[in-house]
PDB file of C-alpha atoms and ligand atoms in Angstrom:
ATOM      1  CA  UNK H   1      51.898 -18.577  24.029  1.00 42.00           C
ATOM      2  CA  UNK H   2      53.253 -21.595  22.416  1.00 43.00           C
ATOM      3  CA  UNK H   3      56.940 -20.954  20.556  1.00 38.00           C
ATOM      4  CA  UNK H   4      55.588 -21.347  17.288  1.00 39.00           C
ATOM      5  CA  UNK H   5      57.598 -18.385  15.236  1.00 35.00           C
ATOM      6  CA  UNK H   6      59.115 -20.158  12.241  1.00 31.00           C
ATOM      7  CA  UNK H   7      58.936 -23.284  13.557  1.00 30.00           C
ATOM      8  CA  UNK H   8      59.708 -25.940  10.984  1.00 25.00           C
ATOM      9  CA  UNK H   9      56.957 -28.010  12.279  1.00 27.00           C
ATOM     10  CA  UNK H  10      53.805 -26.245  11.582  1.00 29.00           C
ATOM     11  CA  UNK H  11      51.771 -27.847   9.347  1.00 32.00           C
ATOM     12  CA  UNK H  12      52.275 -27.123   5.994  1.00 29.00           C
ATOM     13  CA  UNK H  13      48.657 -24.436   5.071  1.00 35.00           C
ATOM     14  CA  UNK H  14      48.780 -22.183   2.465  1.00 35.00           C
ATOM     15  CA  UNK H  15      48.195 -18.417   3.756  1.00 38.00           C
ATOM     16  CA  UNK H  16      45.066 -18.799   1.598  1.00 40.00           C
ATOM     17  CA  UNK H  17      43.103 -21.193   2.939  1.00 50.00           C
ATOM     18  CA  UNK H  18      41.185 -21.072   6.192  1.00 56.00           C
ATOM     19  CA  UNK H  19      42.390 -24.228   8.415  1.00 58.00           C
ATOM     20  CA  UNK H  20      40.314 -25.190  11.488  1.00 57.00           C
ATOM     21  CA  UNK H  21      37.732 -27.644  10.457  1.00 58.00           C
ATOM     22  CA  UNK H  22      39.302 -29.166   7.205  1.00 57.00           C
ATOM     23  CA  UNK H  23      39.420 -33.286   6.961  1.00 58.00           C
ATOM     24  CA  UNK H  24      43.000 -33.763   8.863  1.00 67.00           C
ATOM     25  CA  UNK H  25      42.784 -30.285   9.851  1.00 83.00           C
ATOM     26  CA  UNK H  26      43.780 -29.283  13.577  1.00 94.00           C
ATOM     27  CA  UNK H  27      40.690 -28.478  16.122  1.00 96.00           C
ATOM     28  CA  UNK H  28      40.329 -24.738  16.608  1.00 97.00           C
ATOM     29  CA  UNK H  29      38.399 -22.703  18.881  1.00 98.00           C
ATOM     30  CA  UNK H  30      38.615 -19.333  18.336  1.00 98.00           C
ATOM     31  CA  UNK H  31      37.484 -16.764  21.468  1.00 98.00           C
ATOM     32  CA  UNK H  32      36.913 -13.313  20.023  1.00 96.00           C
ATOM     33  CA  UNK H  33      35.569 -10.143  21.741  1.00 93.00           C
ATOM     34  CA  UNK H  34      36.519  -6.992  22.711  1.00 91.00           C
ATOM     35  CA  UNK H  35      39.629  -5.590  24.996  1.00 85.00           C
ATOM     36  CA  UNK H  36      39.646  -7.158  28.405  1.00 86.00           C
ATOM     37  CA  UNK H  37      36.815  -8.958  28.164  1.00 90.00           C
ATOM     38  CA  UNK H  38      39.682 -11.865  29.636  1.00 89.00           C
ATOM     39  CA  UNK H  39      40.205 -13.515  26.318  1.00 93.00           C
ATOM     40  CA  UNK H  40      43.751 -14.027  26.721  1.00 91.00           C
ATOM     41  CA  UNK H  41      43.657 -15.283  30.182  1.00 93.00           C
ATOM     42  CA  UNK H  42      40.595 -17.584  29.319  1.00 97.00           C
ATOM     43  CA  UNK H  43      42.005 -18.922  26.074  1.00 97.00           C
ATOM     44  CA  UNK H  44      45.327 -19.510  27.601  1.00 95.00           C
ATOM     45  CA  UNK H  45      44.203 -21.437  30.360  1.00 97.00           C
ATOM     46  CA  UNK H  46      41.905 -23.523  28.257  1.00 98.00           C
ATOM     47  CA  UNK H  47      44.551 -24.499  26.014  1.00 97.00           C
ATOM     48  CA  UNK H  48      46.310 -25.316  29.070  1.00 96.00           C
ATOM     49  CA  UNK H  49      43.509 -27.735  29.958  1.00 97.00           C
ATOM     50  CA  UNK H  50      43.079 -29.361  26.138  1.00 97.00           C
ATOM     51  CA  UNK H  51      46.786 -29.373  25.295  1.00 96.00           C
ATOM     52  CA  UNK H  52      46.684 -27.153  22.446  1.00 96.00           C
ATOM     53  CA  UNK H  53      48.758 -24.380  21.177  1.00 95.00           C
ATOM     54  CA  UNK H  54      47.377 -20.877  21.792  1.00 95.00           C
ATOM     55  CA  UNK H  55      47.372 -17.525  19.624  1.00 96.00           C
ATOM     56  CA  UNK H  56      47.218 -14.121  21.028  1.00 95.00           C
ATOM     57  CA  UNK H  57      46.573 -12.170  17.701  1.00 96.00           C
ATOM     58  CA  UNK H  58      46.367  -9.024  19.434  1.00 95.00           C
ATOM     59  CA  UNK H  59      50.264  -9.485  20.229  1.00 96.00           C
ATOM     60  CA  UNK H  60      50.945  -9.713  16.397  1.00 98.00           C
ATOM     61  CA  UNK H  61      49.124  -6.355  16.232  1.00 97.00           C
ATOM     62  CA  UNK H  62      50.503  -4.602  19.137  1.00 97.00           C
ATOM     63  CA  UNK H  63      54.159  -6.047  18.081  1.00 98.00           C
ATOM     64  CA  UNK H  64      53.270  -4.190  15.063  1.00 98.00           C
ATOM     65  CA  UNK H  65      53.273  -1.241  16.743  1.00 98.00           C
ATOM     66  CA  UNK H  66      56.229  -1.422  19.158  1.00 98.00           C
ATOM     67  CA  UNK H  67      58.009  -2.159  15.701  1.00 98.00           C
ATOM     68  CA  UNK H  68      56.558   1.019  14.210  1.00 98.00           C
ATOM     69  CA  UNK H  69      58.016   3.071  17.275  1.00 96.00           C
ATOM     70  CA  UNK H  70      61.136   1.893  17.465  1.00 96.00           C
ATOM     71  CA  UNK H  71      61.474   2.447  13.378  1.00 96.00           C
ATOM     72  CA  UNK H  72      60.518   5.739  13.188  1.00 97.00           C
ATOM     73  CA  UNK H  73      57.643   4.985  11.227  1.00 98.00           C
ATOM     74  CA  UNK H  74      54.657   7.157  11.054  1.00 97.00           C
ATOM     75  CA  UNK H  75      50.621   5.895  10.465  1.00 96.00           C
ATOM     76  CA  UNK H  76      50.219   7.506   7.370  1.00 97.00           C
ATOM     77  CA  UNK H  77      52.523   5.694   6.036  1.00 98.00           C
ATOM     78  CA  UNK H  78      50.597   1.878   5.431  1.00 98.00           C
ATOM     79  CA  UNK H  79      52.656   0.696   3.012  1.00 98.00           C
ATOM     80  CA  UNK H  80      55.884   1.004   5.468  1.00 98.00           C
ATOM     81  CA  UNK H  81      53.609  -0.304   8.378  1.00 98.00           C
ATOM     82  CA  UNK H  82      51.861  -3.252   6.572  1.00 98.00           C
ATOM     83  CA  UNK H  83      55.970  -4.061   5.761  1.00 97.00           C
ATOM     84  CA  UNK H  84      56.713  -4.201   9.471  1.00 97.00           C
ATOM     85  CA  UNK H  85      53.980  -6.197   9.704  1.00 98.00           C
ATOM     86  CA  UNK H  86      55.269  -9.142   7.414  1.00 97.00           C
ATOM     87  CA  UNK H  87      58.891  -8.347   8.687  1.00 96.00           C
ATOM     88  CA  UNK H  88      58.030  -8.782  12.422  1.00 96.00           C
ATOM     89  CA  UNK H  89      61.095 -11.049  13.986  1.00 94.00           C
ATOM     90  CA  UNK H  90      59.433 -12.112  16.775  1.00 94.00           C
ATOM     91  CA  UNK H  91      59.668 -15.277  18.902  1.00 92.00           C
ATOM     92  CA  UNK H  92      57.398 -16.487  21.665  1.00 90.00           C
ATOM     93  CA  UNK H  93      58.554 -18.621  24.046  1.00 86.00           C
ATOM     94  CA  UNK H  94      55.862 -19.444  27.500  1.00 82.00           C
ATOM     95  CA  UNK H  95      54.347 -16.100  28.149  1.00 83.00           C
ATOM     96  CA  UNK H  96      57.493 -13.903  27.247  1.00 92.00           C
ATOM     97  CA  UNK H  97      57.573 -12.168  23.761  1.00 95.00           C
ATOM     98  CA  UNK H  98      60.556 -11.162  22.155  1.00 96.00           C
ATOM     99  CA  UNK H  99      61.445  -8.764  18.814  1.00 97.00           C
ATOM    100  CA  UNK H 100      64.735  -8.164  17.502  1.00 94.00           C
ATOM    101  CA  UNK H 101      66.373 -10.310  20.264  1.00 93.00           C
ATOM    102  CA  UNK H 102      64.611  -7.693  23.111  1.00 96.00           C
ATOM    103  CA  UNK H 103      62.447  -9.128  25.505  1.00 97.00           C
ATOM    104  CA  UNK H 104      59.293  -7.163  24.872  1.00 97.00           C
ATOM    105  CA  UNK H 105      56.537  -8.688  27.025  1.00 95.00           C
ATOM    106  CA  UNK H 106      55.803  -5.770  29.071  1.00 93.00           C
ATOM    107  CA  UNK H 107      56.664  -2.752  26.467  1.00 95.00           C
ATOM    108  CA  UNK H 108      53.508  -4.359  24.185  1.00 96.00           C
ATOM    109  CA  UNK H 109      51.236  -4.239  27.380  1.00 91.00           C
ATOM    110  CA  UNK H 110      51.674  -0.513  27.533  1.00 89.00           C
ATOM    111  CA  UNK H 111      47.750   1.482  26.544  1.00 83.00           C
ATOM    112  CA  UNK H 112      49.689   3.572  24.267  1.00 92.00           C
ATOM    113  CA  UNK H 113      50.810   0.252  22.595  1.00 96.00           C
ATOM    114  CA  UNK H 114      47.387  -0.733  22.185  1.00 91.00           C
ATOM    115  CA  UNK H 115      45.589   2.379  21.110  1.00 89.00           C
ATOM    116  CA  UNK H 116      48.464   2.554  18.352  1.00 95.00           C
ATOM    117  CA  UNK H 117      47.770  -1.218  17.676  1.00 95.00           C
ATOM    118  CA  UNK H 118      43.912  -0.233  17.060  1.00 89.00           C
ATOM    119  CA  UNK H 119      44.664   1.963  14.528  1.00 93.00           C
ATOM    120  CA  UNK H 120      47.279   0.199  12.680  1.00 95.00           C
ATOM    121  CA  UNK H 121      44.613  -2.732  12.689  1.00 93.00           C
ATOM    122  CA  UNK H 122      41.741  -1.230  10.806  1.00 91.00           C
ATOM    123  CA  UNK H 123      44.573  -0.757   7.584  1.00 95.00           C
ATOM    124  CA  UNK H 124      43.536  -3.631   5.297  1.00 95.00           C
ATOM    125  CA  UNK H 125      46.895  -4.577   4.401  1.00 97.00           C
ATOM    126  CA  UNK H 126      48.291  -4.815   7.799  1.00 97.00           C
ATOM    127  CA  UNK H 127      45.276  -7.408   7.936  1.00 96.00           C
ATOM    128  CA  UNK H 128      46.896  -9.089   5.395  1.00 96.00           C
ATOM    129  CA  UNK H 129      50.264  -9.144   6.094  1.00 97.00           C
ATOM    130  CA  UNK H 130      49.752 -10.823   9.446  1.00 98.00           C
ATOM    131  CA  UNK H 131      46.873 -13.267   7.992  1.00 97.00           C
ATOM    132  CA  UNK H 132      49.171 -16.452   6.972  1.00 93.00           C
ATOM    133  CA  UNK H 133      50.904 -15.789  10.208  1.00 94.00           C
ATOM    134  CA  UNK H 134      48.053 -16.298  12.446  1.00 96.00           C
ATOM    135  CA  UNK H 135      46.974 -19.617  10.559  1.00 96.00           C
ATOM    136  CA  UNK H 136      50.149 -20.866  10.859  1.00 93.00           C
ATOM    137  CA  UNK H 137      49.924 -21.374  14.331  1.00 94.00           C
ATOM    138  CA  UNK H 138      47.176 -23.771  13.830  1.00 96.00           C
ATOM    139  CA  UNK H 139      48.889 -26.919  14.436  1.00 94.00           C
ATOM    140  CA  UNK H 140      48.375 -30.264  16.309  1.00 95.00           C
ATOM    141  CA  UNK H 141      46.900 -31.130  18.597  1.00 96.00           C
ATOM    142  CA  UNK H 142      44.844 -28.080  18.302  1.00 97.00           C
ATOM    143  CA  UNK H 143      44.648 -24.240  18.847  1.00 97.00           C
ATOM    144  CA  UNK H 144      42.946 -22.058  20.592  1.00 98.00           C
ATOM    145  CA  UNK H 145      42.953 -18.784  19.003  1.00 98.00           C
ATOM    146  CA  UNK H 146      41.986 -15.317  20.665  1.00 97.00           C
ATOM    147  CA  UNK H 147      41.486 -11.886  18.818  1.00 95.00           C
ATOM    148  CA  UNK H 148      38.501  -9.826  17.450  1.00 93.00           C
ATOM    149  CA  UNK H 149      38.420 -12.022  14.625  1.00 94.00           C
ATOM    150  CA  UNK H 150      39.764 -15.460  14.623  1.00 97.00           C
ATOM    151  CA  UNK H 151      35.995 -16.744  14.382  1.00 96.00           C
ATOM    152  CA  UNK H 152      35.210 -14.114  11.301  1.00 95.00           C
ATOM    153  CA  UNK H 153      38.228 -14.401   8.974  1.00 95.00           C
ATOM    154  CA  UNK H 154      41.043 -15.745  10.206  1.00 97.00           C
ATOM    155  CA  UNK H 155      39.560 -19.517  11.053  1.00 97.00           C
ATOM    156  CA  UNK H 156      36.111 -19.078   9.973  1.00 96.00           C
ATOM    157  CA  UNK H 157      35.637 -22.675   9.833  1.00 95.00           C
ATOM    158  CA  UNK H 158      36.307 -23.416  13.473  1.00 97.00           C
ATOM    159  CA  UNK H 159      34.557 -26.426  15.260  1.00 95.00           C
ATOM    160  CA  UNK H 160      33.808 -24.013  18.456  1.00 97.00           C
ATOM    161  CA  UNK H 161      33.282 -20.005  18.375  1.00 98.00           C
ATOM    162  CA  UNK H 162      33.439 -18.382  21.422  1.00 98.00           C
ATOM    163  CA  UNK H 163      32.564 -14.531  21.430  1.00 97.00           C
ATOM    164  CA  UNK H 164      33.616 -13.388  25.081  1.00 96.00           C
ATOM    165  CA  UNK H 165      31.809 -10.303  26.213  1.00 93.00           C
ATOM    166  CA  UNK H 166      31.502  -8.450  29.677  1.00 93.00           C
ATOM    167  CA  UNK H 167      30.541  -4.834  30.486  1.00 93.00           C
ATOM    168  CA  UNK H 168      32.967  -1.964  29.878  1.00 94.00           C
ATOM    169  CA  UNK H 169      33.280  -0.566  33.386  1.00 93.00           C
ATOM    170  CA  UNK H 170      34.183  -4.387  34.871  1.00 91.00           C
ATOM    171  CA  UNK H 171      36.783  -4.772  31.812  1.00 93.00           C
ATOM    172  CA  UNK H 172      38.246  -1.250  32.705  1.00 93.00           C
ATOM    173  CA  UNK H 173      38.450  -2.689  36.084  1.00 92.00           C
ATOM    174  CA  UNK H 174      40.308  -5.877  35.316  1.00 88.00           C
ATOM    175  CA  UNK H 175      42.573  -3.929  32.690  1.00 87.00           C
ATOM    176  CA  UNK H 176      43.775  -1.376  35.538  1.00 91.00           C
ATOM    177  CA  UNK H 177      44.489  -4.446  37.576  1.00 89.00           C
ATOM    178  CA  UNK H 178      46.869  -6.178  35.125  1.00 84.00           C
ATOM    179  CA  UNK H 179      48.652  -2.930  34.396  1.00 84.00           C
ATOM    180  CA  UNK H 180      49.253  -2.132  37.961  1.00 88.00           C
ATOM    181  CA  UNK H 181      50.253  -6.046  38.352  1.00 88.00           C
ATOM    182  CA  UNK H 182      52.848  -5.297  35.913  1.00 81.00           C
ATOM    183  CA  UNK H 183      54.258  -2.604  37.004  1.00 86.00           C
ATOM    184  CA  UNK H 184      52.443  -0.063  34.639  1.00 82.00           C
ATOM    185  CA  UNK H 185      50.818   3.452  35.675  1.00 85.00           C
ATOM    186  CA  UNK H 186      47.071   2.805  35.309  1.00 86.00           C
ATOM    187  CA  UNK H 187      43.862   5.486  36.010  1.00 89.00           C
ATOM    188  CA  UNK H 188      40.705   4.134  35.973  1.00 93.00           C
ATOM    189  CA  UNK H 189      39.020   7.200  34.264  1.00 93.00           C
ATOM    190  CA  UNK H 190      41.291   7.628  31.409  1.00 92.00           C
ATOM    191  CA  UNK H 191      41.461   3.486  31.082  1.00 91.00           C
ATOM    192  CA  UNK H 192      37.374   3.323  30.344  1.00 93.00           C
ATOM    193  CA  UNK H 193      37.319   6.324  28.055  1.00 93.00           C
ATOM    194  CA  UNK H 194      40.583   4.837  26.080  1.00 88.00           C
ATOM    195  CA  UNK H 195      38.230   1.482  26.108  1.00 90.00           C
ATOM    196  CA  UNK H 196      35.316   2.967  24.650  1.00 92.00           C
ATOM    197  CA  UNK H 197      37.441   4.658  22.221  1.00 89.00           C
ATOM    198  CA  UNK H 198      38.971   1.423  21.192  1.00 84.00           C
ATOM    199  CA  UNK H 199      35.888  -0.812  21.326  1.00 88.00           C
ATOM    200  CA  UNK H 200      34.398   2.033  18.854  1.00 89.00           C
ATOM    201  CA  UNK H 201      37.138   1.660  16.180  1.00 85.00           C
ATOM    202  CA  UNK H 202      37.194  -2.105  16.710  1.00 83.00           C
ATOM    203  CA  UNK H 203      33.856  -2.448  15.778  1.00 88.00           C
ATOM    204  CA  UNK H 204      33.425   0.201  13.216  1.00 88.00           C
ATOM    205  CA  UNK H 205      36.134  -0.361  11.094  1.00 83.00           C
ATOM    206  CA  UNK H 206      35.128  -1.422   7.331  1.00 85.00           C
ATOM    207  CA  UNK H 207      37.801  -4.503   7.578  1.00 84.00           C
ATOM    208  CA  UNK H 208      37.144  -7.411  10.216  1.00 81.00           C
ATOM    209  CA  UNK H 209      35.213  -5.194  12.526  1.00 84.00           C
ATOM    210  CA  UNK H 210      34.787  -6.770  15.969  1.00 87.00           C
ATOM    211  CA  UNK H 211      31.259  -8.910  15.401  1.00 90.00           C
ATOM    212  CA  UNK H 212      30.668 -12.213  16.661  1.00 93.00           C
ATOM    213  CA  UNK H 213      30.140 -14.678  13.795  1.00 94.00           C
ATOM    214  CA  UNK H 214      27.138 -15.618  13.254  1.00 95.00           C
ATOM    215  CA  UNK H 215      27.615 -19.562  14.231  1.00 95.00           C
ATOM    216  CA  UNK H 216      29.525 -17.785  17.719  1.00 97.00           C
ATOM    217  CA  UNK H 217      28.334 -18.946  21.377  1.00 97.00           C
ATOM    218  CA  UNK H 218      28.179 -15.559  23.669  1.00 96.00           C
ATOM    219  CA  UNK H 219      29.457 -15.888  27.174  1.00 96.00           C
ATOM    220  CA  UNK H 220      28.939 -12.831  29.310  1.00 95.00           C
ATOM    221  CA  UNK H 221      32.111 -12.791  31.607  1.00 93.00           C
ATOM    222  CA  UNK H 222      31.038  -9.553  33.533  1.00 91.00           C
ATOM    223  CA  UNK H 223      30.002 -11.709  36.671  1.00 91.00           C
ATOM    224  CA  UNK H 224      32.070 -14.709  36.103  1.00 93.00           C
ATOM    225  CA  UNK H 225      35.784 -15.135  37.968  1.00 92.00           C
ATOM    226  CA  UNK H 226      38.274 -16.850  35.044  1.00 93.00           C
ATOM    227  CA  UNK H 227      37.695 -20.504  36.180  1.00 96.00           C
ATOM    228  CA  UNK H 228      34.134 -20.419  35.496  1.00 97.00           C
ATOM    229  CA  UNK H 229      34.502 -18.897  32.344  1.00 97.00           C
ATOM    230  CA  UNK H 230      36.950 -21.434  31.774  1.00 98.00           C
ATOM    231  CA  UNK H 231      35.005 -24.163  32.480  1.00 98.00           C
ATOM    232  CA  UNK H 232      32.040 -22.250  30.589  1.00 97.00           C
ATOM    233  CA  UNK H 233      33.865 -22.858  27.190  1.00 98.00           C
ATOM    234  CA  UNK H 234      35.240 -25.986  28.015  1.00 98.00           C
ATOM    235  CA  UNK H 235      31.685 -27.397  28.956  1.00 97.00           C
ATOM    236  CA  UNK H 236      30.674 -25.803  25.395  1.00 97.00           C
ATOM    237  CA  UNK H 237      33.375 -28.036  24.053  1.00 97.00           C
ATOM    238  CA  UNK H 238      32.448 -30.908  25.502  1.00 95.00           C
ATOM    239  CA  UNK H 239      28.669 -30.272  24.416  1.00 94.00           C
ATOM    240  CA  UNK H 240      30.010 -30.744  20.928  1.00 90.00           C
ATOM    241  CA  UNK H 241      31.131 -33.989  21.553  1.00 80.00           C
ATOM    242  CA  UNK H 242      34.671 -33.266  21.101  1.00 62.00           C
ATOM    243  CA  UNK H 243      36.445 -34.076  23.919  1.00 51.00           C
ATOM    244  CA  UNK H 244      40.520 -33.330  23.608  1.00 44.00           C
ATOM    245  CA  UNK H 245      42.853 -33.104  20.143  1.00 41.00           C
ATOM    246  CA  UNK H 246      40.904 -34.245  16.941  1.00 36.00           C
ATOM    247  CA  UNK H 247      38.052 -36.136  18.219  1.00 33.00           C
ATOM    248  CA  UNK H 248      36.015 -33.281  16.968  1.00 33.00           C
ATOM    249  CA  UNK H 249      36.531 -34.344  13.583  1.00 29.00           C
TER     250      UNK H 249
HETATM  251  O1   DC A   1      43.525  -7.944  22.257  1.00 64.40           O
HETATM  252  P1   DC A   1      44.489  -6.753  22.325  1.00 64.40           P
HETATM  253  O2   DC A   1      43.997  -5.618  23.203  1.00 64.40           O
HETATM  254  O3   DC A   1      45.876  -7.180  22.669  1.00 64.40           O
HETATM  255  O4   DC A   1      44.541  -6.181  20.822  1.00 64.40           O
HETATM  256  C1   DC A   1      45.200  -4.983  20.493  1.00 64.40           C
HETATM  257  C2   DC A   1      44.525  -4.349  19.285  1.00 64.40           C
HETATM  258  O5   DC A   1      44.712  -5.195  18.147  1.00 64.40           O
HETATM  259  C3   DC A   1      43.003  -4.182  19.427  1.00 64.40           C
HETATM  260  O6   DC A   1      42.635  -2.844  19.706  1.00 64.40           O
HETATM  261  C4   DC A   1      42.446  -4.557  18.096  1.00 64.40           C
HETATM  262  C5   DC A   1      43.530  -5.263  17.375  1.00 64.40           C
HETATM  263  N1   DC A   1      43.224  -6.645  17.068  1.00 64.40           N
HETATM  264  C6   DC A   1      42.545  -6.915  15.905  1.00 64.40           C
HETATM  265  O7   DC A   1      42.153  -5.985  15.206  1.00 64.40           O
HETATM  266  N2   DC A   1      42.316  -8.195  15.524  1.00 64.40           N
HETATM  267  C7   DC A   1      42.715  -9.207  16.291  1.00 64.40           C
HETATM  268  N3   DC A   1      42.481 -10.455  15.884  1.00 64.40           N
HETATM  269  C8   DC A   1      43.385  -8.966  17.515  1.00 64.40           C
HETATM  270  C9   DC A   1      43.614  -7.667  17.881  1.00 64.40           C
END
């Protein structure tokens, strides 16, 4: 993920509009879908290819979390969560993430960071909080931004919409891989029930539910390795016309 944590250079948009698509605007293309589906690996490595800075909202969220832990701070309480939200003092620099001055990567990474970071992200101010955030990061030469809705609400006028789907047994698969590539205990029976779980609440929740937008492409990943998926969304890219930083415009 690119450094992009208070960076003096971003470009100056207001929290309240929705950048992406705007005369003068940065390209975005937003990949949203649910966990695993590979839309951190895919929109990394196409930003790679374009360029262009890269967002992993789900970080922001799980970040969230890790900060709630570490503060004591329960999920009843929204108003004190939505604050860590906003207060987050985090930095990322390559693919490390850091809060507080710890090195966090791996700590986020853990399931019981991510279940917590599914609940804290159906509270509607938490949403909020960490809204400007997330459309700061949209900067030249372009973004790509992944989450479960970067397409929906958070850059709703994006050029290109990927949603990124594949089926929950092959994403439970791929999820107990990572873990155990980290270093991190993984079961493969208690990963796909946590996944359903999580899918559920993503996509039930009353506040930016997990749904592709309406203008989305789908791309079903279950049978694809990561370059071809790759190349499946940068071929949509090119389809547009849009080849590189603002030549979609
Ligand atoms: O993509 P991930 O597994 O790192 O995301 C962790 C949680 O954060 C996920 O369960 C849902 C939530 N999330 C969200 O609600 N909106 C986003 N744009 C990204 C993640």
């Amino acid at each position: 993920m690119t450094n992009l944590a208070g960076a003096p250079s971003v470009i100056a948009i207001d929290g309240s509009t929705a950048p992406g698509d705007g005369a003068g605007m940065p390209p975005v293309i937003t990949i949203d879908g649910p966990t695993a589906s590979g839309k951190g690996t895919v929109a990394a490595r196409v930003a790679r290819e374009l360029g262009w800075h890269v967002l992993d909202s789900g970080a922001l969220y799980r970040l969230t979390a890790l900060s709630m832990e570490k503060r004591g701070i329960g999920v009843d309480d929204v108003a004190a969560v939505a604050a860590a939200a906003r207060d987050l003092a985090v930095d990322f620099s390559g693919d490390r993430v850091w809060m507080d001055g710890d090195d966090v990567s791996v700590a986020i990474r853990q399931e019981r960071i991510g279940a917590l970071a599914s609940r804290v992200a159906a509270m509607p101010p938490v949403r909020d909080a960490l809204l400007a955030r997330q459309r700061r990061f949209c900067r030249l030469p372009g973004l790509v931004a992944d989450g479960r809705d970067m397409g929906t609400v958070v850059f709703p006028a994006a050029r290109l919409k990927v949603f990124l789907i594949a089926d929950v047994e092959s994403r439970a698969q791929r999820r107990c891989k990572q873990l155990k590539a980290k270093g991190i205990s993984a079961n493969l029976p208690s990963l796909l029930e946590d996944m359903r779980a999580r899918d559920a609440r993503d996509r039930s929740r009353e506040v930016a539910p997990l749904v592709a937008a309406a203008d989305a492409r789908t791309i079903d990943s279950s049978n694809l390795s990561v370059d071809e998926t790759v190349n499946a969304v940068l071929d949509l890219w090119s389809s547009l016309g849009a080849q590189g930083g603002a030549a979609a415009r």
